């Protein structure tokens, strides 16, 4: 029986217990007993059973104990096994080895473009995996699962119109099965937005909150949710829900066929096109360079006194704030985490979003994620753990080897 199957054969109460340890990273027996309404003796036997399986370990809480015997802190045993965690984005991809506690052991990253084929990515990922486990003396049998976080497959419309260049999977129907053909372990496939939401939430960044949304701004918009401290089932196929919310019925046509989707206005290419069109009409300090601009150059121009560039960024941020505001009306979100090049490189983009949202939702926490790839590779493994320990797991998320 492999390590993945051992996790699946735990009793329902053991799964619930282990899931709480996964989500809290480190927790005392007393806290677990209170949360699960278990008598101390029953809890003790369950924890000892998990220790015997090498799944968890304990240490004494010497820091907070002032009088009497210190509490046991229960944590995942990092040596139980490892994850090969892969994150695929349109212009880059990463292969990472994690231990069972989520610590990054080794990592390689690669670039790709519109000429990169899925076979090249698959082969490169497998070669990197083989090299990394050999380098760190990890046996293939110790790999619990290969977890893959990826964007949704873009439509051919983007590729044909050259609006959405970059690596794409239009000729691959099931990415998980595609990778399962070469990787020796089970394969779990999910979306980067939900993976990042998992990592940010379950890393105890926001222990006092129940509802969080993670928004990735790139060539498109992805959004993952944690609602009532869980991954809601509807979010599995709804990561594009925010991006395809209509915010302007007279807006540009989106690749999905609708007009005025948020994603058709707030993405790298739409913002750049708006800037270039205005530059040709009124002239700007960078008019002669406008056609060569990428989003990073536009962010820099907006920071350095180009009012047209600043206006383009502020307009996009204002429209995004409308979309997020609509989302907040539907879900009682307490935390919004945002990542992307515009967030990291434009001084006015984030401030505009904060100004618009804080005027309506003064208690909303808005955070920037500057470790997006890292949270993708750790978060997809945490998502796997949440799913494999669920009492009602979704079918077809895990491909058996």
PDB file of N, CA and C in Angstrom, residues 279-347:
ATOM      1  N   UNK A 279      -2.406  57.456 -27.073  1.00  0.00           N
ATOM      2  CA  UNK A 279      -1.111  58.063 -27.389  1.00  0.00           C
ATOM      3  C   UNK A 279      -1.074  58.602 -28.812  1.00  0.00           C
ATOM      4  N   UNK A 280      -1.682  57.872 -29.742  1.00  0.00           N
ATOM      5  CA  UNK A 280      -1.673  58.288 -31.145  1.00  0.00           C
ATOM      6  C   UNK A 280      -2.538  59.521 -31.380  1.00  0.00           C
ATOM      7  N   UNK A 281      -3.534  59.724 -30.497  1.00  0.00           N
ATOM      8  CA  UNK A 281      -4.457  60.855 -30.670  1.00  0.00           C
ATOM      9  C   UNK A 281      -3.915  62.120 -30.016  1.00  0.00           C
ATOM     10  N   UNK A 282      -3.462  61.997 -28.750  1.00  0.00           N
ATOM     11  CA  UNK A 282      -3.080  63.214 -28.012  1.00  0.00           C
ATOM     12  C   UNK A 282      -1.575  63.365 -27.828  1.00  0.00           C
ATOM     13  N   UNK A 283      -0.828  62.313 -28.124  1.00  0.00           N
ATOM     14  CA  UNK A 283       0.611  62.368 -27.911  1.00  0.00           C
ATOM     15  C   UNK A 283       0.961  62.193 -26.447  1.00  0.00           C
ATOM     16  N   UNK A 284       2.074  61.511 -26.180  1.00  0.00           N
ATOM     17  CA  UNK A 284       2.536  61.288 -24.808  1.00  0.00           C
ATOM     18  C   UNK A 284       4.056  61.374 -24.787  1.00  0.00           C
ATOM     19  N   UNK A 285       4.652  61.451 -23.594  1.00  0.00           N
ATOM     20  CA  UNK A 285       6.115  61.482 -23.519  1.00  0.00           C
ATOM     21  C   UNK A 285       6.773  60.248 -24.148  1.00  0.00           C
ATOM     22  N   UNK A 286       6.016  59.146 -24.252  1.00  0.00           N
ATOM     23  CA  UNK A 286       6.583  57.909 -24.800  1.00  0.00           C
ATOM     24  C   UNK A 286       5.878  57.500 -26.093  1.00  0.00           C
ATOM     25  N   UNK A 287       5.349  58.491 -26.824  1.00  0.00           N
ATOM     26  CA  UNK A 287       4.563  58.191 -28.020  1.00  0.00           C
ATOM     27  C   UNK A 287       5.347  57.349 -29.020  1.00  0.00           C
ATOM     28  N   UNK A 288       6.618  57.675 -29.218  1.00  0.00           N
ATOM     29  CA  UNK A 288       7.400  56.955 -30.216  1.00  0.00           C
ATOM     30  C   UNK A 288       7.709  55.520 -29.785  1.00  0.00           C
ATOM     31  N   UNK A 289       7.620  55.252 -28.479  1.00  0.00           N
ATOM     32  CA  UNK A 289       7.942  53.911 -27.979  1.00  0.00           C
ATOM     33  C   UNK A 289       6.692  53.094 -27.685  1.00  0.00           C
ATOM     34  N   UNK A 290       5.518  53.711 -27.775  1.00  0.00           N
ATOM     35  CA  UNK A 290       4.290  53.075 -27.308  1.00  0.00           C
ATOM     36  C   UNK A 290       4.049  51.711 -27.940  1.00  0.00           C
ATOM     37  N   UNK A 291       4.333  51.587 -29.242  1.00  0.00           N
ATOM     38  CA  UNK A 291       4.062  50.323 -29.928  1.00  0.00           C
ATOM     39  C   UNK A 291       4.950  49.184 -29.418  1.00  0.00           C
ATOM     40  N   UNK A 292       6.064  49.526 -28.793  1.00  0.00           N
ATOM     41  CA  UNK A 292       6.983  48.505 -28.290  1.00  0.00           C
ATOM     42  C   UNK A 292       6.755  48.210 -26.816  1.00  0.00           C
ATOM     43  N   UNK A 293       5.849  48.926 -26.198  1.00  0.00           N
ATOM     44  CA  UNK A 293       5.618  48.768 -24.759  1.00  0.00           C
ATOM     45  C   UNK A 293       5.030  47.408 -24.417  1.00  0.00           C
ATOM     46  N   UNK A 294       5.497  46.850 -23.305  1.00  0.00           N
ATOM     47  CA  UNK A 294       4.820  45.746 -22.641  1.00  0.00           C
ATOM     48  C   UNK A 294       4.218  46.296 -21.361  1.00  0.00           C
ATOM     49  N   UNK A 295       3.578  45.438 -20.588  1.00  0.00           N
ATOM     50  CA  UNK A 295       2.896  45.935 -19.389  1.00  0.00           C
ATOM     51  C   UNK A 295       3.874  46.488 -18.366  1.00  0.00           C
ATOM     52  N   UNK A 296       5.074  45.928 -18.278  1.00  0.00           N
ATOM     53  CA  UNK A 296       6.057  46.434 -17.318  1.00  0.00           C
ATOM     54  C   UNK A 296       6.530  47.830 -17.696  1.00  0.00           C
ATOM     55  N   UNK A 297       6.718  48.065 -19.004  1.00  0.00           N
ATOM     56  CA  UNK A 297       7.117  49.401 -19.451  1.00  0.00           C
ATOM     57  C   UNK A 297       6.000  50.407 -19.192  1.00  0.00           C
ATOM     58  N   UNK A 298       4.750  49.965 -19.369  1.00  0.00           N
ATOM     59  CA  UNK A 298       3.626  50.862 -19.119  1.00  0.00           C
ATOM     60  C   UNK A 298       3.539  51.208 -17.629  1.00  0.00           C
ATOM     61  N   UNK A 299       3.770  50.224 -16.769  1.00  0.00           N
ATOM     62  CA  UNK A 299       3.779  50.485 -15.320  1.00  0.00           C
ATOM     63  C   UNK A 299       4.862  51.507 -14.969  1.00  0.00           C
ATOM     64  N   UNK A 300       6.040  51.331 -15.556  1.00  0.00           N
ATOM     65  CA  UNK A 300       7.139  52.262 -15.275  1.00  0.00           C
ATOM     66  C   UNK A 300       6.812  53.664 -15.760  1.00  0.00           C
ATOM     67  N   UNK A 301       6.207  53.752 -16.964  1.00  0.00           N
ATOM     68  CA  UNK A 301       5.831  55.071 -17.494  1.00  0.00           C
ATOM     69  C   UNK A 301       4.797  55.734 -16.585  1.00  0.00           C
ATOM     70  N   UNK A 302       3.848  54.953 -16.048  1.00  0.00           N
ATOM     71  CA  UNK A 302       2.827  55.528 -15.159  1.00  0.00           C
ATOM     72  C   UNK A 302       3.440  56.025 -13.855  1.00  0.00           C
ATOM     73  N   UNK A 303       4.546  55.409 -13.447  1.00  0.00           N
ATOM     74  CA  UNK A 303       5.231  55.833 -12.222  1.00  0.00           C
ATOM     75  C   UNK A 303       6.099  57.072 -12.446  1.00  0.00           C
ATOM     76  N   UNK A 304       6.457  57.320 -13.716  1.00  0.00           N
ATOM     77  CA  UNK A 304       7.435  58.374 -14.022  1.00  0.00           C
ATOM     78  C   UNK A 304       6.837  59.584 -14.727  1.00  0.00           C
ATOM     79  N   UNK A 305       5.566  59.866 -14.462  1.00  0.00           N
ATOM     80  CA  UNK A 305       4.993  61.129 -14.924  1.00  0.00           C
ATOM     81  C   UNK A 305       4.254  61.092 -16.239  1.00  0.00           C
ATOM     82  N   UNK A 306       4.070  59.914 -16.859  1.00  0.00           N
ATOM     83  CA  UNK A 306       3.277  59.825 -18.086  1.00  0.00           C
ATOM     84  C   UNK A 306       1.804  59.748 -17.670  1.00  0.00           C
ATOM     85  N   UNK A 307       1.102  60.865 -17.775  1.00  0.00           N
ATOM     86  CA  UNK A 307      -0.272  60.938 -17.284  1.00  0.00           C
ATOM     87  C   UNK A 307      -1.226  60.020 -18.054  1.00  0.00           C
ATOM     88  N   UNK A 308      -0.942  59.820 -19.352  1.00  0.00           N
ATOM     89  CA  UNK A 308      -1.792  58.923 -20.131  1.00  0.00           C
ATOM     90  C   UNK A 308      -1.641  57.482 -19.652  1.00  0.00           C
ATOM     91  N   UNK A 309      -0.398  57.095 -19.356  1.00  0.00           N
ATOM     92  CA  UNK A 309      -0.157  55.753 -18.816  1.00  0.00           C
ATOM     93  C   UNK A 309      -0.819  55.611 -17.453  1.00  0.00           C
ATOM     94  N   UNK A 310      -0.706  56.646 -16.649  1.00  0.00           N
ATOM     95  CA  UNK A 310      -1.321  56.597 -15.321  1.00  0.00           C
ATOM     96  C   UNK A 310      -2.850  56.489 -15.427  1.00  0.00           C
ATOM     97  N   UNK A 311      -3.421  57.242 -16.364  1.00  0.00           N
ATOM     98  CA  UNK A 311      -4.877  57.203 -16.557  1.00  0.00           C
ATOM     99  C   UNK A 311      -5.335  55.811 -16.997  1.00  0.00           C
ATOM    100  N   UNK A 312      -4.546  55.186 -17.885  1.00  0.00           N
ATOM    101  CA  UNK A 312      -4.888  53.841 -18.352  1.00  0.00           C
ATOM    102  C   UNK A 312      -4.863  52.844 -17.195  1.00  0.00           C
ATOM    103  N   UNK A 313      -3.859  52.963 -16.330  1.00  0.00           N
ATOM    104  CA  UNK A 313      -3.763  52.060 -15.183  1.00  0.00           C
ATOM    105  C   UNK A 313      -4.889  52.318 -14.178  1.00  0.00           C
ATOM    106  N   UNK A 314      -5.176  53.588 -13.926  1.00  0.00           N
ATOM    107  CA  UNK A 314      -6.222  53.928 -12.957  1.00  0.00           C
ATOM    108  C   UNK A 314      -7.606  53.505 -13.456  1.00  0.00           C
ATOM    109  N   UNK A 315      -7.827  53.635 -14.772  1.00  0.00           N
ATOM    110  CA  UNK A 315      -9.115  53.214 -15.335  1.00  0.00           C
ATOM    111  C   UNK A 315      -9.294  51.710 -15.162  1.00  0.00           C
ATOM    112  N   UNK A 316      -8.261  50.938 -15.498  1.00  0.00           N
ATOM    113  CA  UNK A 316      -8.338  49.480 -15.362  1.00  0.00           C
ATOM    114  C   UNK A 316      -8.554  49.089 -13.902  1.00  0.00           C
ATOM    115  N   UNK A 317      -7.853  49.760 -12.994  1.00  0.00           N
ATOM    116  CA  UNK A 317      -8.001  49.457 -11.567  1.00  0.00           C
ATOM    117  C   UNK A 317      -9.409  49.789 -11.078  1.00  0.00           C
ATOM    118  N   UNK A 318      -9.982  50.889 -11.585  1.00  0.00           N
ATOM    119  CA  UNK A 318     -11.345  51.283 -11.192  1.00  0.00           C
ATOM    120  C   UNK A 318     -12.366  50.242 -11.662  1.00  0.00           C
ATOM    121  N   UNK A 319     -12.181  49.746 -12.879  1.00  0.00           N
ATOM    122  CA  UNK A 319     -13.092  48.723 -13.404  1.00  0.00           C
ATOM    123  C   UNK A 319     -12.946  47.428 -12.598  1.00  0.00           C
ATOM    124  N   UNK A 320     -11.705  47.061 -12.257  1.00  0.00           N
ATOM    125  CA  UNK A 320     -11.485  45.876 -11.442  1.00  0.00           C
ATOM    126  C   UNK A 320     -12.159  46.027 -10.079  1.00  0.00           C
ATOM    127  N   UNK A 321     -12.092  47.221  -9.510  1.00  0.00           N
ATOM    128  CA  UNK A 321     -12.737  47.481  -8.217  1.00  0.00           C
ATOM    129  C   UNK A 321     -14.248  47.270  -8.309  1.00  0.00           C
ATOM    130  N   UNK A 322     -14.837  47.619  -9.450  1.00  0.00           N
ATOM    131  CA  UNK A 322     -16.277  47.392  -9.647  1.00  0.00           C
ATOM    132  C   UNK A 322     -16.571  45.888  -9.619  1.00  0.00           C
ATOM    133  N   UNK A 323     -15.744  45.123 -10.325  1.00  0.00           N
ATOM    134  CA  UNK A 323     -15.930  43.675 -10.347  1.00  0.00           C
ATOM    135  C   UNK A 323     -15.779  43.060  -8.959  1.00  0.00           C
ATOM    136  N   UNK A 324     -14.757  43.493  -8.222  1.00  0.00           N
ATOM    137  CA  UNK A 324     -14.542  42.967  -6.872  1.00  0.00           C
ATOM    138  C   UNK A 324     -15.696  43.375  -5.961  1.00  0.00           C
ATOM    139  N   UNK A 325     -16.181  44.600  -6.122  1.00  0.00           N
ATOM    140  CA  UNK A 325     -17.318  45.075  -5.325  1.00  0.00           C
ATOM    141  C   UNK A 325     -18.552  44.203  -5.571  1.00  0.00           C
ATOM    142  N   UNK A 326     -18.778  43.840  -6.833  1.00  0.00           N
ATOM    143  CA  UNK A 326     -19.897  42.939  -7.160  1.00  0.00           C
ATOM    144  C   UNK A 326     -19.712  41.581  -6.480  1.00  0.00           C
ATOM    145  N   UNK A 327     -18.471  41.114  -6.460  1.00  0.00           N
ATOM    146  CA  UNK A 327     -18.159  39.842  -5.810  1.00  0.00           C
ATOM    147  C   UNK A 327     -18.427  39.921  -4.307  1.00  0.00           C
ATOM    148  N   UNK A 328     -18.078  41.044  -3.706  1.00  0.00           N
ATOM    149  CA  UNK A 328     -18.277  41.228  -2.273  1.00  0.00           C
ATOM    150  C   UNK A 328     -19.762  41.263  -1.906  1.00  0.00           C
ATOM    151  N   UNK A 329     -20.585  41.688  -2.843  1.00  0.00           N
ATOM    152  CA  UNK A 329     -22.030  41.693  -2.602  1.00  0.00           C
ATOM    153  C   UNK A 329     -22.592  40.265  -2.594  1.00  0.00           C
ATOM    154  N   UNK A 330     -21.925  39.357  -3.312  1.00  0.00           N
ATOM    155  CA  UNK A 330     -22.388  37.978  -3.402  1.00  0.00           C
ATOM    156  C   UNK A 330     -21.832  37.113  -2.270  1.00  0.00           C
ATOM    157  N   UNK A 331     -20.563  37.353  -1.917  1.00  0.00           N
ATOM    158  CA  UNK A 331     -19.892  36.564  -0.888  1.00  0.00           C
ATOM    159  C   UNK A 331     -19.431  37.485   0.234  1.00  0.00           C
ATOM    160  N   UNK A 332     -19.535  37.049   1.446  1.00  0.00           N
ATOM    161  CA  UNK A 332     -19.117  37.873   2.579  1.00  0.00           C
ATOM    162  C   UNK A 332     -17.611  37.748   2.778  1.00  0.00           C
ATOM    163  N   UNK A 333     -16.873  38.254   1.808  1.00  0.00           N
ATOM    164  CA  UNK A 333     -15.418  38.135   1.848  1.00  0.00           C
ATOM    165  C   UNK A 333     -14.835  39.114   2.863  1.00  0.00           C
ATOM    166  N   UNK A 334     -13.841  38.637   3.586  1.00  0.00           N
ATOM    167  CA  UNK A 334     -13.159  39.476   4.576  1.00  0.00           C
ATOM    168  C   UNK A 334     -11.757  39.857   4.130  1.00  0.00           C
ATOM    169  N   UNK A 335     -11.184  39.016   3.253  1.00  0.00           N
ATOM    170  CA  UNK A 335      -9.813  39.239   2.788  1.00  0.00           C
ATOM    171  C   UNK A 335      -9.763  39.086   1.273  1.00  0.00           C
ATOM    172  N   UNK A 336      -9.099  40.034   0.605  1.00  0.00           N
ATOM    173  CA  UNK A 336      -8.801  39.942  -0.826  1.00  0.00           C
ATOM    174  C   UNK A 336      -7.281  39.935  -0.976  1.00  0.00           C
ATOM    175  N   UNK A 337      -6.749  38.884  -1.594  1.00  0.00           N
ATOM    176  CA  UNK A 337      -5.314  38.818  -1.888  1.00  0.00           C
ATOM    177  C   UNK A 337      -5.161  38.947  -3.401  1.00  0.00           C
ATOM    178  N   UNK A 338      -4.287  39.853  -3.846  1.00  0.00           N
ATOM    179  CA  UNK A 338      -4.122  40.105  -5.282  1.00  0.00           C
ATOM    180  C   UNK A 338      -2.661  39.942  -5.669  1.00  0.00           C
ATOM    181  N   UNK A 339      -2.430  39.326  -6.812  1.00  0.00           N
ATOM    182  CA  UNK A 339      -1.071  39.223  -7.346  1.00  0.00           C
ATOM    183  C   UNK A 339      -1.083  39.562  -8.830  1.00  0.00           C
ATOM    184  N   UNK A 340       0.083  39.861  -9.369  1.00  0.00           N
ATOM    185  CA  UNK A 340       0.190  40.161 -10.798  1.00  0.00           C
ATOM    186  C   UNK A 340       1.161  41.303 -11.045  1.00  0.00           C
ATOM    187  N   UNK A 341       1.594  41.415 -12.284  1.00  0.00           N
ATOM    188  CA  UNK A 341       2.611  42.415 -12.626  1.00  0.00           C
ATOM    189  C   UNK A 341       2.135  43.839 -12.374  1.00  0.00           C
ATOM    190  N   UNK A 342       0.857  44.124 -12.660  1.00  0.00           N
ATOM    191  CA  UNK A 342       0.346  45.481 -12.454  1.00  0.00           C
ATOM    192  C   UNK A 342       0.321  45.839 -10.977  1.00  0.00           C
ATOM    193  N   UNK A 343      -0.002  44.868 -10.146  1.00  0.00           N
ATOM    194  CA  UNK A 343      -0.046  45.097  -8.702  1.00  0.00           C
ATOM    195  C   UNK A 343       1.361  45.377  -8.170  1.00  0.00           C
ATOM    196  N   UNK A 344       2.330  44.620  -8.645  1.00  0.00           N
ATOM    197  CA  UNK A 344       3.690  44.724  -8.114  1.00  0.00           C
ATOM    198  C   UNK A 344       4.469  45.913  -8.666  1.00  0.00           C
ATOM    199  N   UNK A 345       4.105  46.387  -9.865  1.00  0.00           N
ATOM    200  CA  UNK A 345       4.964  47.361 -10.539  1.00  0.00           C
ATOM    201  C   UNK A 345       4.345  48.730 -10.789  1.00  0.00           C
ATOM    202  N   UNK A 346       3.048  48.873 -10.574  1.00  0.00           N
ATOM    203  CA  UNK A 346       2.412  50.177 -10.770  1.00  0.00           C
ATOM    204  C   UNK A 346       2.019  50.765  -9.419  1.00  0.00           C
ATOM    205  N   UNK A 347       2.514  51.954  -9.130  1.00  0.00           N
ATOM    206  CA  UNK A 347       2.238  52.594  -7.840  1.00  0.00           C
ATOM    207  C   UNK A 347       0.765  52.965  -7.704  1.00  0.00           C
TER     208      UNK A 347
END
